[in-house]
Short mmCIF file of C-alpha atoms and ligand atoms in Angstrom, two decimals:
data_model
loop_
_atom_site.label_atom_id
_atom_site.label_comp_id
_atom_site.label_asym_id
_atom_site.label_seq_id
_atom_site.Cartn_x
_atom_site.Cartn_y
_atom_site.Cartn_z
CA MET A 1 -82.22 1.04 19.27
CA LYS A 2 -78.53 0.76 19.93
CA GLN A 3 -78.57 -2.67 18.33
CA ARG A 4 -80.17 -1.27 15.18
CA ASP A 5 -77.73 1.61 14.94
CA ARG A 6 -74.88 -0.81 15.04
CA HIS A 7 -76.44 -2.95 12.35
CA GLU A 8 -77.07 0.02 10.08
CA THR A 9 -73.49 1.15 10.22
CA THR A 10 -72.10 -2.31 9.47
CA LYS A 11 -70.50 -2.13 6.06
CA THR A 12 -72.05 -4.67 3.67
CA TYR A 13 -70.49 -5.76 0.39
CA LYS A 14 -72.11 -7.56 -2.54
CA ILE A 15 -70.09 -10.48 -3.84
CA ALA A 16 -71.05 -12.17 -7.12
CA VAL A 17 -69.99 -15.79 -6.81
CA ILE A 18 -69.32 -17.90 -9.90
CA SER A 19 -68.41 -21.45 -8.92
CA GLY A 20 -68.20 -22.86 -12.43
CA ASP A 21 -67.23 -26.41 -13.33
CA GLY A 22 -65.08 -29.29 -12.11
CA ILE A 23 -63.43 -28.43 -8.79
CA GLY A 24 -64.89 -24.90 -8.97
CA PRO A 25 -67.75 -25.48 -6.51
CA GLU A 26 -65.48 -27.43 -4.12
CA ILE A 27 -62.87 -24.69 -3.80
CA ILE A 28 -65.35 -21.79 -3.74
CA ARG A 29 -67.18 -23.38 -0.81
CA GLU A 30 -63.94 -23.33 1.20
CA ALA A 31 -62.99 -19.78 0.19
CA ARG A 32 -66.36 -18.51 1.43
CA LYS A 33 -65.66 -19.98 4.86
CA SER A 34 -62.47 -17.93 5.10
CA LEU A 35 -64.21 -14.81 3.81
CA ASP A 36 -66.97 -15.18 6.39
CA ALA A 37 -64.49 -15.72 9.19
CA ALA A 38 -62.42 -12.68 8.20
CA ALA A 39 -65.54 -10.53 7.85
CA ALA A 40 -66.75 -11.58 11.30
CA LYS A 41 -63.40 -10.66 12.84
CA GLU A 42 -63.19 -7.32 11.06
CA GLY A 43 -66.85 -6.41 11.53
CA PHE A 44 -68.18 -6.19 8.00
CA ARG A 45 -70.84 -8.20 6.16
CA LEU A 46 -70.83 -10.04 2.86
CA GLU A 47 -73.88 -10.72 0.74
CA TYR A 48 -73.28 -13.51 -1.74
CA ALA A 49 -75.28 -14.25 -4.86
CA GLU A 50 -74.45 -17.22 -7.12
CA TYR A 51 -74.33 -16.90 -10.91
CA LEU A 52 -73.79 -19.31 -13.77
CA MET A 53 -70.88 -19.31 -16.19
CA GLY A 54 -68.97 -21.84 -18.28
CA GLY A 55 -70.14 -25.41 -18.76
CA ALA A 56 -72.72 -25.12 -15.98
CA ALA A 57 -74.30 -22.18 -17.81
CA ILE A 58 -74.18 -23.93 -21.18
CA ASP A 59 -76.05 -26.89 -19.69
CA ALA A 60 -78.60 -24.73 -17.88
CA VAL A 61 -79.32 -21.92 -20.33
CA GLY A 62 -77.39 -22.70 -23.51
CA GLU A 63 -74.67 -20.00 -23.37
CA PRO A 64 -71.37 -19.70 -21.48
CA LEU A 65 -71.95 -16.18 -20.11
CA PRO A 66 -75.62 -15.44 -19.47
CA LYS A 67 -76.50 -11.72 -19.59
CA GLU A 68 -77.69 -11.92 -16.00
CA THR A 69 -74.23 -13.03 -14.87
CA LEU A 70 -72.43 -10.20 -16.62
CA LYS A 71 -74.91 -7.65 -15.29
CA ALA A 72 -74.53 -8.92 -11.74
CA ALA A 73 -70.74 -9.02 -12.03
CA LYS A 74 -70.75 -5.41 -13.16
CA SER A 75 -72.84 -4.21 -10.27
CA ALA A 76 -71.25 -6.29 -7.51
CA ASP A 77 -68.43 -5.01 -5.32
CA ALA A 78 -66.34 -7.98 -6.48
CA VAL A 79 -66.54 -11.27 -8.34
CA LEU A 80 -65.26 -14.44 -6.70
CA PHE A 81 -64.69 -17.07 -9.37
CA GLY A 82 -63.69 -20.74 -9.23
CA ALA A 83 -62.92 -22.35 -12.58
CA ILE A 84 -64.65 -23.41 -15.80
CA GLY A 85 -64.25 -25.99 -18.52
CA GLY A 86 -64.20 -29.71 -19.06
CA GLU A 87 -64.14 -32.46 -21.63
CA LYS A 88 -67.91 -32.45 -21.99
CA TRP A 89 -67.78 -29.09 -23.76
CA ASP A 90 -64.45 -29.48 -25.56
CA ASN A 91 -65.88 -30.11 -29.02
CA LEU A 92 -68.08 -27.03 -29.15
CA PRO A 93 -67.09 -24.22 -31.52
CA ARG A 94 -64.96 -21.56 -29.80
CA ASP A 95 -67.73 -19.00 -29.33
CA GLN A 96 -69.88 -21.50 -27.44
CA ARG A 97 -67.18 -22.94 -25.19
CA PRO A 98 -66.96 -22.42 -21.40
CA GLU A 99 -63.62 -20.61 -21.81
CA THR A 100 -65.30 -18.01 -24.03
CA GLY A 101 -67.61 -17.18 -21.13
CA LEU A 102 -64.62 -16.34 -18.95
CA LEU A 103 -62.97 -14.26 -21.68
CA ALA A 104 -66.23 -12.35 -22.19
CA LEU A 105 -66.53 -11.71 -18.45
CA ARG A 106 -62.99 -10.31 -18.31
CA LYS A 107 -63.60 -8.16 -21.38
CA GLY A 108 -67.03 -7.08 -20.13
CA LEU A 109 -65.54 -5.85 -16.84
CA ASP A 110 -62.52 -4.38 -18.63
CA ALA A 111 -60.42 -6.42 -16.22
CA PHE A 112 -57.19 -5.84 -18.13
CA ALA A 113 -54.65 -6.19 -15.32
CA ASN A 114 -54.22 -9.70 -13.99
CA LEU A 115 -51.93 -9.85 -10.96
CA ARG A 116 -50.54 -13.29 -10.13
CA PRO A 117 -48.29 -13.23 -7.04
CA ILE A 118 -45.98 -16.17 -6.46
CA LYS A 119 -44.30 -16.70 -3.17
CA VAL A 120 -42.57 -19.63 -1.57
CA PHE A 121 -43.89 -20.65 1.83
CA ASP A 122 -41.00 -21.83 4.01
CA ALA A 123 -43.16 -24.70 5.23
CA LEU A 124 -43.53 -25.92 1.64
CA ILE A 125 -39.93 -25.65 0.59
CA ASP A 126 -39.78 -29.38 -0.14
CA ALA A 127 -43.03 -29.38 -2.11
CA SER A 128 -41.40 -27.61 -5.05
CA SER A 129 -40.06 -29.76 -7.83
CA LEU A 130 -37.05 -27.42 -7.84
CA LYS A 131 -34.17 -27.58 -5.36
CA SER A 132 -34.86 -25.77 -2.08
CA ASP A 133 -31.69 -23.67 -2.50
CA VAL A 134 -33.05 -22.36 -5.77
CA VAL A 135 -36.54 -21.42 -4.60
CA ARG A 136 -36.15 -20.41 -0.93
CA GLY A 137 -37.35 -16.84 -0.48
CA ALA A 138 -38.53 -16.40 -4.07
CA ASN A 139 -41.27 -13.79 -4.28
CA LEU A 140 -42.45 -12.45 -7.59
CA LEU A 141 -45.47 -10.95 -9.24
CA VAL A 142 -46.58 -11.69 -12.77
CA VAL A 143 -48.60 -8.84 -14.25
CA ARG A 144 -50.44 -10.36 -17.18
CA GLU A 145 -52.34 -8.27 -19.72
CA LEU A 146 -55.76 -9.92 -19.79
CA THR A 147 -58.11 -8.35 -22.32
CA GLY A 148 -55.98 -8.08 -25.44
CA GLY A 149 -53.30 -9.87 -27.41
CA ILE A 150 -53.80 -13.06 -29.35
CA TYR A 151 -56.82 -14.07 -27.24
CA PHE A 152 -58.87 -11.24 -28.71
CA GLY A 153 -57.08 -10.14 -31.91
CA GLN A 154 -58.84 -10.05 -35.28
CA PRO A 155 -58.86 -11.69 -37.73
CA ARG A 156 -59.28 -15.13 -36.27
CA GLY A 157 -60.98 -18.17 -37.65
CA ARG A 158 -60.89 -21.64 -39.12
CA ASP A 159 -61.69 -23.32 -42.37
CA GLU A 160 -61.17 -26.92 -43.46
CA LYS A 161 -57.47 -26.49 -44.02
CA ARG A 162 -56.29 -23.79 -41.60
CA GLY A 163 -56.78 -22.04 -38.30
CA TRP A 164 -55.58 -18.49 -37.56
CA ASN A 165 -55.32 -15.92 -34.80
CA THR A 166 -53.81 -12.47 -34.56
CA MET A 167 -51.60 -11.13 -31.82
CA VAL A 168 -52.18 -7.40 -31.68
CA TYR A 169 -51.50 -4.74 -29.05
CA SER A 170 -52.26 -1.06 -29.36
CA GLU A 171 -50.01 1.48 -27.68
CA ALA A 172 -52.83 2.39 -25.32
CA GLU A 173 -53.25 -1.20 -24.19
CA VAL A 174 -49.54 -1.60 -23.49
CA GLU A 175 -49.34 1.75 -21.77
CA ARG A 176 -52.05 0.99 -19.23
CA ILE A 177 -50.71 -2.43 -18.28
CA ALA A 178 -47.15 -1.06 -18.09
CA LYS A 179 -48.33 1.61 -15.65
CA VAL A 180 -49.94 -1.01 -13.42
CA ALA A 181 -46.69 -3.01 -13.47
CA PHE A 182 -44.45 -0.02 -12.71
CA GLU A 183 -46.76 1.01 -9.84
CA ALA A 184 -46.57 -2.54 -8.46
CA ALA A 185 -42.78 -2.48 -8.75
CA MET A 186 -42.70 0.82 -6.83
CA ARG A 187 -44.58 -0.86 -3.96
CA ARG A 188 -42.25 -3.88 -4.07
CA GLY A 189 -38.56 -4.35 -4.95
CA LYS A 190 -38.43 -1.67 -7.70
CA LYS A 191 -37.43 -4.14 -10.40
CA LEU A 192 -39.50 -4.76 -13.51
CA CYS A 193 -38.79 -7.30 -16.22
CA SER A 194 -40.86 -6.94 -19.38
CA VAL A 195 -41.19 -10.19 -21.29
CA ASP A 196 -41.80 -10.28 -25.04
CA LYS A 197 -40.65 -11.79 -28.32
CA ALA A 198 -39.35 -8.58 -29.90
CA ASN A 199 -36.65 -10.42 -31.83
CA VAL A 200 -39.38 -11.89 -34.03
CA LEU A 201 -42.78 -10.25 -33.53
CA GLU A 202 -43.77 -6.71 -34.52
CA VAL A 203 -46.41 -6.74 -31.79
CA SER A 204 -43.58 -7.23 -29.29
CA GLN A 205 -41.59 -4.37 -30.78
CA THR A 206 -44.51 -2.06 -30.06
CA TRP A 207 -44.78 -3.60 -26.59
CA ARG A 208 -41.10 -3.04 -25.80
CA GLU A 209 -41.06 0.52 -27.10
CA VAL A 210 -44.10 1.55 -25.08
CA VAL A 211 -42.92 -0.13 -21.86
CA THR A 212 -39.57 1.66 -22.24
CA ARG A 213 -41.34 4.96 -22.76
CA VAL A 214 -43.61 4.50 -19.71
CA GLY A 215 -40.48 3.59 -17.73
CA LYS A 216 -39.19 7.15 -18.14
CA ASP A 217 -41.84 8.18 -15.60
CA TYR A 218 -40.48 5.64 -13.11
CA PRO A 219 -36.74 6.36 -12.85
CA GLN A 220 -36.52 4.49 -9.53
CA VAL A 221 -37.61 1.23 -11.14
CA ALA A 222 -34.87 -0.85 -12.78
CA LEU A 223 -36.43 -1.95 -16.07
CA SER A 224 -35.13 -4.89 -18.05
CA HIS A 225 -36.42 -6.74 -21.10
CA MET A 226 -36.28 -10.46 -21.70
CA TYR A 227 -37.36 -12.71 -24.55
CA VAL A 228 -40.09 -15.09 -23.49
CA ASP A 229 -38.14 -18.26 -24.28
CA ASN A 230 -35.27 -17.10 -22.08
CA ALA A 231 -37.75 -16.01 -19.37
CA ALA A 232 -39.25 -19.51 -19.29
CA MET A 233 -35.77 -20.88 -18.66
CA GLN A 234 -34.70 -18.18 -16.16
CA LEU A 235 -37.82 -18.77 -14.05
CA VAL A 236 -36.68 -22.26 -13.16
CA ARG A 237 -32.93 -21.50 -13.24
CA ASP A 238 -33.04 -18.65 -10.73
CA PRO A 239 -36.52 -17.42 -9.80
CA ARG A 240 -35.15 -15.01 -7.18
CA GLN A 241 -33.78 -12.72 -9.89
CA PHE A 242 -37.37 -11.55 -10.55
CA ASP A 243 -39.46 -8.99 -8.69
CA VAL A 244 -42.25 -7.96 -11.09
CA ILE A 245 -42.74 -9.44 -14.56
CA VAL A 246 -45.04 -7.73 -17.05
CA THR A 247 -46.13 -9.51 -20.17
CA GLY A 248 -48.93 -10.09 -22.66
CA ASN A 249 -51.94 -12.31 -22.36
CA LEU A 250 -50.60 -15.58 -23.82
CA PHE A 251 -47.06 -15.36 -22.45
CA GLY A 252 -48.43 -14.46 -19.02
CA ASP A 253 -50.79 -17.44 -19.07
CA ILE A 254 -47.97 -19.86 -19.80
CA LEU A 255 -45.28 -18.32 -17.59
CA SER A 256 -47.53 -18.11 -14.54
CA ASP A 257 -48.46 -21.80 -14.71
CA GLU A 258 -44.76 -22.57 -14.97
CA ALA A 259 -43.94 -20.22 -12.08
CA SER A 260 -46.53 -21.89 -9.88
CA MET A 261 -44.19 -24.84 -9.46
CA ILE A 262 -41.62 -22.60 -7.78
CA GLY A 263 -43.96 -22.56 -4.80
CA GLY A 264 -44.89 -26.22 -5.04
CA SER A 265 -48.33 -26.38 -6.66
CA ILE A 266 -50.66 -24.59 -9.01
CA GLY A 267 -53.24 -25.13 -6.28
CA LEU A 268 -51.60 -22.32 -4.30
CA LEU A 269 -51.67 -19.43 -6.77
CA PRO A 270 -54.30 -16.71 -6.52
CA SER A 271 -55.02 -13.81 -8.84
CA SER A 272 -56.85 -10.55 -9.06
CA SER A 273 -58.02 -9.02 -12.31
CA GLN A 274 -58.68 -5.38 -11.89
CA GLY A 275 -60.83 -3.31 -14.15
CA ALA A 276 -63.13 -0.36 -13.90
CA LYS A 277 -64.83 -1.49 -10.70
CA GLY A 278 -64.43 -4.30 -8.22
CA GLY A 279 -62.54 -6.91 -10.14
CA ILE A 280 -62.47 -10.66 -10.62
CA PHE A 281 -60.69 -12.83 -8.06
CA GLU A 282 -59.83 -16.37 -9.11
CA PRO A 283 -57.20 -19.06 -8.72
CA ILE A 284 -54.87 -19.30 -11.71
CA HIS A 285 -55.60 -22.98 -12.19
CA GLY A 286 -58.45 -24.57 -14.09
CA SER A 287 -61.31 -26.90 -13.31
CA ALA A 288 -58.93 -29.87 -12.80
CA PRO A 289 -61.25 -32.52 -14.27
CA ASP A 290 -58.82 -35.27 -13.25
CA ILE A 291 -59.49 -34.67 -9.54
CA ALA A 292 -62.98 -33.09 -9.63
CA GLY A 293 -65.46 -34.72 -7.26
CA LYS A 294 -62.75 -36.47 -5.28
CA GLY A 295 -62.62 -33.84 -2.56
CA ILE A 296 -58.85 -33.49 -2.76
CA ALA A 297 -58.39 -30.18 -4.60
CA ASN A 298 -56.25 -27.63 -2.84
CA PRO A 299 -58.49 -24.69 -1.90
CA ILE A 300 -55.60 -22.37 -0.97
CA ALA A 301 -55.33 -20.63 -4.37
CA THR A 302 -58.98 -19.64 -4.07
CA ILE A 303 -58.69 -18.73 -0.40
CA LEU A 304 -55.74 -16.45 -1.20
CA SER A 305 -57.78 -14.98 -4.08
CA ALA A 306 -60.43 -14.16 -1.48
CA ALA A 307 -57.72 -12.35 0.50
CA MET A 308 -56.85 -10.32 -2.61
CA LEU A 309 -60.57 -9.58 -3.00
CA CYS A 310 -60.71 -8.16 0.53
CA GLU A 311 -57.66 -6.00 -0.04
CA PHE A 312 -58.16 -4.71 -3.57
CA ALA A 313 -61.94 -4.66 -4.07
CA LEU A 314 -63.17 -3.96 -0.54
CA GLY A 315 -60.23 -2.04 0.89
CA GLN A 316 -60.29 -4.45 3.87
CA LYS A 317 -56.57 -5.00 4.33
CA GLY A 318 -57.00 -6.35 7.84
CA ALA A 319 -59.20 -9.15 6.55
CA ALA A 320 -56.70 -9.92 3.80
CA ARG A 321 -53.83 -10.22 6.28
CA ARG A 322 -55.94 -12.47 8.56
CA ILE A 323 -56.63 -14.86 5.68
CA GLU A 324 -53.01 -14.90 4.51
CA ASN A 325 -51.69 -15.45 8.03
CA ALA A 326 -54.11 -18.32 8.59
CA VAL A 327 -53.01 -20.00 5.35
CA GLU A 328 -49.38 -19.70 6.40
CA LYS A 329 -50.19 -21.05 9.88
CA ALA A 330 -52.10 -24.05 8.49
CA LEU A 331 -49.10 -24.90 6.36
CA GLU A 332 -46.72 -24.44 9.29
CA LEU A 333 -48.90 -26.79 11.33
CA GLY A 334 -48.34 -29.39 8.64
CA TYR A 335 -51.75 -29.56 6.93
CA ARG A 336 -51.34 -30.75 3.37
CA THR A 337 -53.66 -31.57 0.50
CA PRO A 338 -52.16 -34.28 -1.75
CA ASP A 339 -50.69 -31.81 -4.29
CA ILE A 340 -48.37 -30.34 -1.63
CA ALA A 341 -47.88 -33.41 0.52
CA ALA A 342 -44.18 -34.15 0.29
CA PHE A 343 -43.12 -37.54 1.53
CA GLY A 344 -43.84 -37.85 5.26
CA ALA A 345 -46.32 -34.95 5.54
CA LEU A 346 -47.71 -34.63 9.06
CA CYS A 347 -51.41 -34.17 8.37
CA LYS A 348 -52.91 -35.26 5.07
CA THR A 349 -56.06 -33.24 4.55
CA ASN A 350 -58.82 -33.10 2.01
CA THR A 351 -60.38 -29.96 0.53
CA THR A 352 -63.00 -29.48 3.25
CA GLU A 353 -60.59 -30.11 6.10
CA MET A 354 -58.12 -27.59 4.71
CA GLY A 355 -60.90 -25.00 4.33
CA ASP A 356 -62.18 -25.67 7.84
CA ILE A 357 -58.73 -25.42 9.43
CA ILE A 358 -57.95 -22.12 7.73
CA ALA A 359 -61.34 -20.63 8.68
CA LYS A 360 -60.86 -21.78 12.28
CA LEU A 361 -57.39 -20.25 12.43
CA ILE A 362 -58.87 -16.95 11.20
CA LEU A 363 -61.55 -17.04 13.91
CA ASP A 364 -59.01 -17.99 16.60
CA GLY A 365 -56.48 -15.39 15.44
P1 NAD B 401 -55.92 -27.36 -14.69
O1 NAD B 401 -55.29 -26.16 -14.09
O2 NAD B 401 -57.37 -27.52 -14.50
O3 NAD B 401 -55.19 -28.67 -14.14
C1 NAD B 401 -53.81 -28.92 -14.38
C2 NAD B 401 -53.28 -29.92 -13.35
O4 NAD B 401 -53.18 -29.26 -12.09
C3 NAD B 401 -54.20 -31.11 -13.13
O5 NAD B 401 -53.42 -32.26 -12.90
C4 NAD B 401 -54.97 -30.74 -11.88
O6 NAD B 401 -55.41 -31.83 -11.11
C5 NAD B 401 -53.95 -29.92 -11.10
N1 NAD B 401 -54.63 -28.90 -10.27
C6 NAD B 401 -55.23 -27.77 -10.70
N2 NAD B 401 -55.78 -27.11 -9.68
C7 NAD B 401 -55.52 -27.83 -8.57
C8 NAD B 401 -55.83 -27.67 -7.19
N3 NAD B 401 -56.53 -26.62 -6.73
N4 NAD B 401 -55.41 -28.61 -6.31
C9 NAD B 401 -54.70 -29.66 -6.74
N5 NAD B 401 -54.38 -29.87 -8.02
C10 NAD B 401 -54.78 -28.96 -8.94
O7 NAD B 401 -55.55 -27.31 -16.25
P2 NAD B 401 -56.03 -28.27 -17.47
O8 NAD B 401 -56.14 -29.67 -16.99
O9 NAD B 401 -55.15 -27.94 -18.59
O10 NAD B 401 -57.48 -27.74 -17.84
C11 NAD B 401 -58.69 -28.33 -17.39
C12 NAD B 401 -59.87 -27.47 -17.80
O11 NAD B 401 -59.83 -26.24 -17.10
C13 NAD B 401 -59.89 -27.10 -19.29
O12 NAD B 401 -61.22 -27.14 -19.71
C14 NAD B 401 -59.36 -25.70 -19.31
O13 NAD B 401 -59.80 -24.94 -20.41
C15 NAD B 401 -59.91 -25.17 -18.02
N6 NAD B 401 -59.16 -24.04 -17.44
C16 NAD B 401 -59.92 -23.10 -16.81
C17 NAD B 401 -59.29 -22.07 -16.14
C18 NAD B 401 -60.15 -21.09 -15.43
O14 NAD B 401 -61.31 -21.33 -15.24
N7 NAD B 401 -59.61 -19.96 -15.03
C19 NAD B 401 -57.90 -22.02 -16.08
C20 NAD B 401 -57.17 -23.01 -16.72
C21 NAD B 401 -57.81 -24.04 -17.39
C1 IPM B 402 -56.43 -18.90 -17.01
C2 IPM B 402 -57.00 -19.86 -18.02
C3 IPM B 402 -57.79 -19.11 -19.07
C4 IPM B 402 -56.81 -18.24 -19.84
C5 IPM B 402 -58.64 -19.94 -20.05
C6 IPM B 402 -59.49 -20.94 -19.35
C7 IPM B 402 -59.47 -19.05 -20.91
O1 IPM B 402 -56.00 -20.66 -18.57
O2 IPM B 402 -57.20 -18.18 -16.38
O3 IPM B 402 -55.20 -18.85 -16.83
O4 IPM B 402 -56.13 -18.73 -20.76
O5 IPM B 402 -56.73 -17.07 -19.52
MN1 MN B 403 -54.07 -20.45 -17.57
#
């Protein structure tokens, strides 16, 4: 009886898992080990169900985002996602491509606020392609608008002679992402840099005006504005000048890949995309076709995305901290996948070994 009571009160969460293509299944497998370990330590349960998206879905059922996947993602407590895409599907028209499945998932969940934290692990200071004096201690957050801008603007299209897209933002879209960014800045260093191209683009003039207006409600946050070309340069010149960056869909995509090298590898950067419910948790990198199947992908970006899932979707902060601490510990102990293995690394590890070590450190912690 007692046993049953305990079981009935154990909190259980439903996680929709989308492994995707390329290294997707390899990194998701490792992230689940960390999630299970953290759940065991914190005393909650996770129920996983796997769904198709991207190239895998195109091959199996002929479309990049099957209805079943979207429905399950909407009803789950959170979505854990790996990566999609690959050469095999590169010549399909846009609406049938793997990437369109991901865009439709984000739109379908109204996951408009993509948070991409970048921090420099002391243990990896030499993994960055930038000088250690430049990157040591850097810690920033890119808040990327995810369901608008040029990715979704109309008109778009192609004929024999031209291709066209439209970058459009409504005031309402800018307002809601600006609020998320100001709130994040309030929890962090109270500095927000809004990145746009207002010297050329009308869409950026709207963006800048609305961000400035929203800023009036956050007098404690020091707001600045920067043109995107300058921001790209400043990120590598002096990344420590930034606390929170807020920007549109396309600029955020590009700047966050660039910023990943501050910490040493794109294989380290997690993200959360919050919408109406739950959210999507995914590494910022892609399906890495060049290393897929070799067992050498860095699973840390996905493992840290699982930590964000625990914190933001499940409210399980303790589990999130356990996962983050274990990642840090593994790096301190010298474990390195090839992407972060500076010359003379102590322990060269593959994807599975890195996942196993981190899960073990969680269980031992
Ligand atoms: P990519 O991010 O897949 O790879 C860029 C480079 O980073 C490659 O050299 C790759 O080996 C390396 N890399 C990426 N993740 C790594 C990891 N975890 N560990 C070690 N190295 C890692 O970008 P790409 O090559 O431009 O795109 C490949 C495919 O992925 C394309 O089809 C693209 O559309 C898709 N893509 C998907 C997503 C996503 O699913 N969210 C994101 C970006 C790109
Ligand atoms: C990312 C990716 C996606 C994007 C693609 C695959 C649609 O690059 O998640 O950063 O551009 O948003
Ligand atoms: Mn990207």
